[in-house]
Amino acid sequence: MKKQIYDEKNGMSYTLHGDYYLPDLVLSEAEPTYGKYGMLRKQFLKEHRSARYQYLLLTGKLNEHLNQADQEAREQVETLMEQMAEKQRVTEELKSQDQMKWARLMNNIKASAEEIVLKNLVCV
C-alpha cells in the first residue's frame, strides 16, 4: 500500500497510519479577526448548518468566510443607518439643537438596521 495518496475529488491528501489512511490536516495559526457578526455567523453555522461548518473548518476557509460575513454585515448596517437617518431627517443640525433626541433616534435607527442585517445574516 502507498504511504501517501491524493484524492482529486475533495482535493485532500492522506497518509497511511497502520491500516487506515488519515487526512493530512494542518491547523492554521492565523488569529481570527472577525467581530460580532462573524461570531454570530459561526454560532449559526455550528447549530443549523453543521455540514457547511465542518466543510469550511476542514478546508481552512472558516476564518475567511467569517471575516467576509462580518465585513459585509458591518457595511450593510452603516449603509442602512445612513439611509434611515436621511429619511427620518436626523441631521447634524438636530444633534446640535437637541442631543438627547438625536441620540434616541440614532439608537433606534441602529437597532433597526442591526435587526434587518442579522435576519439576513442568519438566513444565508
PDB file of C-alpha atoms in Angstrom:
ATOM      1  CA  MET A   1       0.000   0.000   0.000  1.00  0.00           C
ATOM      2  CA  LYS A   2       1.147   3.515  -0.765  1.00  0.00           C
ATOM      3  CA  LYS A   3       2.310   5.643   2.162  1.00  0.00           C
ATOM      4  CA  GLN A   4       0.528   8.748   0.823  1.00  0.00           C
ATOM      5  CA  ILE A   5      -2.384   9.215  -1.559  1.00  0.00           C
ATOM      6  CA  TYR A   6      -4.162  12.229  -3.026  1.00  0.00           C
ATOM      7  CA  ASP A   7      -7.922  12.301  -3.613  1.00  0.00           C
ATOM      8  CA  GLU A   8      -8.772  14.571  -6.563  1.00  0.00           C
ATOM      9  CA  LYS A   9     -12.488  14.558  -5.709  1.00  0.00           C
ATOM     10  CA  ASN A  10     -12.055  16.506  -2.495  1.00  0.00           C
ATOM     11  CA  GLY A  11      -8.551  17.888  -3.022  1.00  0.00           C
ATOM     12  CA  MET A  12      -7.087  16.315   0.120  1.00  0.00           C
ATOM     13  CA  SER A  13      -4.034  14.155   0.676  1.00  0.00           C
ATOM     14  CA  TYR A  14      -3.937  11.203   3.058  1.00  0.00           C
ATOM     15  CA  THR A  15      -1.133   9.375   4.886  1.00  0.00           C
ATOM     16  CA  LEU A  16      -1.183   5.698   5.853  1.00  0.00           C
ATOM     17  CA  HIS A  17      -1.198   5.151   9.637  1.00  0.00           C
ATOM     18  CA  GLY A  18      -1.415   1.458  10.444  1.00  0.00           C
ATOM     19  CA  ASP A  19      -4.284   0.094   8.348  1.00  0.00           C
ATOM     20  CA  TYR A  20      -6.021   3.438   7.825  1.00  0.00           C
ATOM     21  CA  TYR A  21      -5.490   6.487   5.666  1.00  0.00           C
ATOM     22  CA  LEU A  22      -5.888   9.658   7.723  1.00  0.00           C
ATOM     23  CA  PRO A  23      -6.229  13.118   6.153  1.00  0.00           C
ATOM     24  CA  ASP A  24      -3.220  15.423   6.275  1.00  0.00           C
ATOM     25  CA  LEU A  25      -4.770  18.293   8.190  1.00  0.00           C
ATOM     26  CA  VAL A  26      -2.801  21.363   9.189  1.00  0.00           C
ATOM     27  CA  LEU A  27      -4.009  23.678  11.916  1.00  0.00           C
ATOM     28  CA  SER A  28      -3.947  27.283  10.805  1.00  0.00           C
ATOM     29  CA  GLU A  29      -2.219  29.526  13.330  1.00  0.00           C
ATOM     30  CA  ALA A  30      -3.923  32.663  12.000  1.00  0.00           C
ATOM     31  CA  GLU A  31      -5.856  34.569  14.622  1.00  0.00           C
ATOM     32  CA  PRO A  32      -9.475  35.227  13.724  1.00  0.00           C
ATOM     33  CA  THR A  33     -10.174  38.906  13.107  1.00  0.00           C
ATOM     34  CA  TYR A  34     -13.934  38.788  12.745  1.00  0.00           C
ATOM     35  CA  GLY A  35     -16.193  40.668  15.135  1.00  0.00           C
ATOM     36  CA  LYS A  36     -19.744  40.493  16.425  1.00  0.00           C
ATOM     37  CA  TYR A  37     -21.369  39.450  13.166  1.00  0.00           C
ATOM     38  CA  GLY A  38     -18.685  36.880  12.387  1.00  0.00           C
ATOM     39  CA  MET A  39     -19.188  35.268  15.796  1.00  0.00           C
ATOM     40  CA  LEU A  40     -22.947  35.192  15.288  1.00  0.00           C
ATOM     41  CA  ARG A  41     -22.474  33.625  11.850  1.00  0.00           C
ATOM     42  CA  LYS A  42     -20.152  30.996  13.335  1.00  0.00           C
ATOM     43  CA  GLN A  43     -22.708  30.135  16.013  1.00  0.00           C
ATOM     44  CA  PHE A  44     -25.463  29.867  13.389  1.00  0.00           C
ATOM     45  CA  LEU A  45     -23.364  27.596  11.184  1.00  0.00           C
ATOM     46  CA  LYS A  46     -22.496  25.343  14.124  1.00  0.00           C
ATOM     47  CA  GLU A  47     -26.102  24.995  15.257  1.00  0.00           C
ATOM     48  CA  HIS A  48     -28.034  24.951  11.973  1.00  0.00           C
ATOM     49  CA  ARG A  49     -25.612  24.207   9.123  1.00  0.00           C
ATOM     50  CA  SER A  50     -23.185  21.766  10.713  1.00  0.00           C
ATOM     51  CA  ALA A  51     -22.144  20.145   7.408  1.00  0.00           C
ATOM     52  CA  ARG A  52     -21.187  23.505   5.906  1.00  0.00           C
ATOM     53  CA  TYR A  53     -19.418  24.488   9.141  1.00  0.00           C
ATOM     54  CA  GLN A  54     -17.393  21.257   9.134  1.00  0.00           C
ATOM     55  CA  TYR A  55     -16.526  21.690   5.452  1.00  0.00           C
ATOM     56  CA  LEU A  56     -15.313  25.266   5.977  1.00  0.00           C
ATOM     57  CA  LEU A  57     -13.376  24.234   9.070  1.00  0.00           C
ATOM     58  CA  LEU A  58     -11.675  21.246   7.420  1.00  0.00           C
ATOM     59  CA  THR A  59     -10.751  23.149   4.265  1.00  0.00           C
ATOM     60  CA  GLY A  60      -9.332  26.052   6.279  1.00  0.00           C
ATOM     61  CA  LYS A  61     -11.804  28.548   4.835  1.00  0.00           C
ATOM     62  CA  LEU A  62     -13.837  29.179   8.008  1.00  0.00           C
ATOM     63  CA  ASN A  63     -11.988  32.310   9.153  1.00  0.00           C
ATOM     64  CA  GLU A  64     -12.093  33.747   5.639  1.00  0.00           C
ATOM     65  CA  HIS A  65     -15.846  33.102   5.452  1.00  0.00           C
ATOM     66  CA  LEU A  66     -16.480  34.622   8.896  1.00  0.00           C
ATOM     67  CA  ASN A  67     -14.326  37.684   8.150  1.00  0.00           C
ATOM     68  CA  GLN A  68     -16.206  38.252   4.906  1.00  0.00           C
ATOM     69  CA  ALA A  69     -19.612  37.826   6.590  1.00  0.00           C
ATOM     70  CA  ASP A  70     -18.592  40.236   9.362  1.00  0.00           C
ATOM     71  CA  GLN A  71     -17.334  42.882   6.949  1.00  0.00           C
ATOM     72  CA  GLU A  72     -20.417  42.656   4.737  1.00  0.00           C
ATOM     73  CA  ALA A  73     -22.749  42.884   7.735  1.00  0.00           C
ATOM     74  CA  ARG A  74     -20.955  45.956   9.131  1.00  0.00           C
ATOM     75  CA  GLU A  75     -21.113  47.678   5.736  1.00  0.00           C
ATOM     76  CA  GLN A  76     -24.823  46.885   5.427  1.00  0.00           C
ATOM     77  CA  VAL A  77     -25.533  48.271   8.910  1.00  0.00           C
ATOM     78  CA  GLU A  78     -23.669  51.504   8.099  1.00  0.00           C
ATOM     79  CA  THR A  79     -25.472  51.902   4.776  1.00  0.00           C
ATOM     80  CA  LEU A  80     -28.882  51.244   6.299  1.00  0.00           C
ATOM     81  CA  MET A  81     -28.184  53.667   9.136  1.00  0.00           C
ATOM     82  CA  GLU A  82     -27.250  56.424   6.698  1.00  0.00           C
ATOM     83  CA  GLN A  83     -30.367  55.809   4.610  1.00  0.00           C
ATOM     84  CA  MET A  84     -32.683  55.646   7.612  1.00  0.00           C
ATOM     85  CA  ALA A  85     -31.182  58.756   9.204  1.00  0.00           C
ATOM     86  CA  GLU A  86     -31.626  60.671   5.955  1.00  0.00           C
ATOM     87  CA  LYS A  87     -35.212  59.501   5.577  1.00  0.00           C
ATOM     88  CA  GLN A  88     -36.088  60.425   9.181  1.00  0.00           C
ATOM     89  CA  ARG A  89     -34.242  63.749   8.872  1.00  0.00           C
ATOM     90  CA  VAL A  90     -31.778  63.009  11.673  1.00  0.00           C
ATOM     91  CA  THR A  91     -29.078  65.566  10.882  1.00  0.00           C
ATOM     92  CA  GLU A  92     -26.104  67.250  12.470  1.00  0.00           C
ATOM     93  CA  GLU A  93     -28.329  70.286  12.936  1.00  0.00           C
ATOM     94  CA  LEU A  94     -30.675  68.231  15.112  1.00  0.00           C
ATOM     95  CA  LYS A  95     -27.646  66.944  17.002  1.00  0.00           C
ATOM     96  CA  SER A  96     -26.565  70.480  17.858  1.00  0.00           C
ATOM     97  CA  GLN A  97     -30.110  71.557  18.820  1.00  0.00           C
ATOM     98  CA  ASP A  98     -31.308  68.548  20.823  1.00  0.00           C
ATOM     99  CA  GLN A  99     -28.622  65.975  21.595  1.00  0.00           C
ATOM    100  CA  MET A 100     -30.882  63.645  23.587  1.00  0.00           C
ATOM    101  CA  LYS A 101     -33.434  63.427  20.787  1.00  0.00           C
ATOM    102  CA  TRP A 102     -30.659  62.834  18.251  1.00  0.00           C
ATOM    103  CA  ALA A 103     -29.110  60.070  20.398  1.00  0.00           C
ATOM    104  CA  ARG A 104     -32.522  58.425  20.922  1.00  0.00           C
ATOM    105  CA  LEU A 105     -33.292  58.463  17.201  1.00  0.00           C
ATOM    106  CA  MET A 106     -29.834  57.192  16.216  1.00  0.00           C
ATOM    107  CA  ASN A 107     -30.030  54.352  18.757  1.00  0.00           C
ATOM    108  CA  ASN A 108     -33.403  53.340  17.326  1.00  0.00           C
ATOM    109  CA  ILE A 109     -32.033  53.529  13.790  1.00  0.00           C
ATOM    110  CA  LYS A 110     -29.015  51.408  14.716  1.00  0.00           C
ATOM    111  CA  ALA A 111     -31.177  48.773  16.436  1.00  0.00           C
ATOM    112  CA  SER A 112     -33.473  48.594  13.409  1.00  0.00           C
ATOM    113  CA  ALA A 113     -30.571  48.329  10.959  1.00  0.00           C
ATOM    114  CA  GLU A 114     -28.890  45.601  13.016  1.00  0.00           C
ATOM    115  CA  GLU A 115     -32.127  43.637  13.247  1.00  0.00           C
ATOM    116  CA  ILE A 116     -32.532  43.717   9.465  1.00  0.00           C
ATOM    117  CA  VAL A 117     -28.925  42.685   8.848  1.00  0.00           C
ATOM    118  CA  LEU A 118     -28.989  39.914  11.454  1.00  0.00           C
ATOM    119  CA  LYS A 119     -32.093  38.431   9.895  1.00  0.00           C
ATOM    120  CA  ASN A 120     -30.328  38.357   6.502  1.00  0.00           C
ATOM    121  CA  LEU A 121     -27.095  37.040   8.039  1.00  0.00           C
ATOM    122  CA  VAL A 122     -28.873  34.084   9.601  1.00  0.00           C
ATOM    123  CA  CYS A 123     -30.935  33.186   6.544  1.00  0.00           C
ATOM    124  CA  VAL A 124     -27.971  32.858   4.182  1.00  0.00           C
TER     125      VAL A 124
END
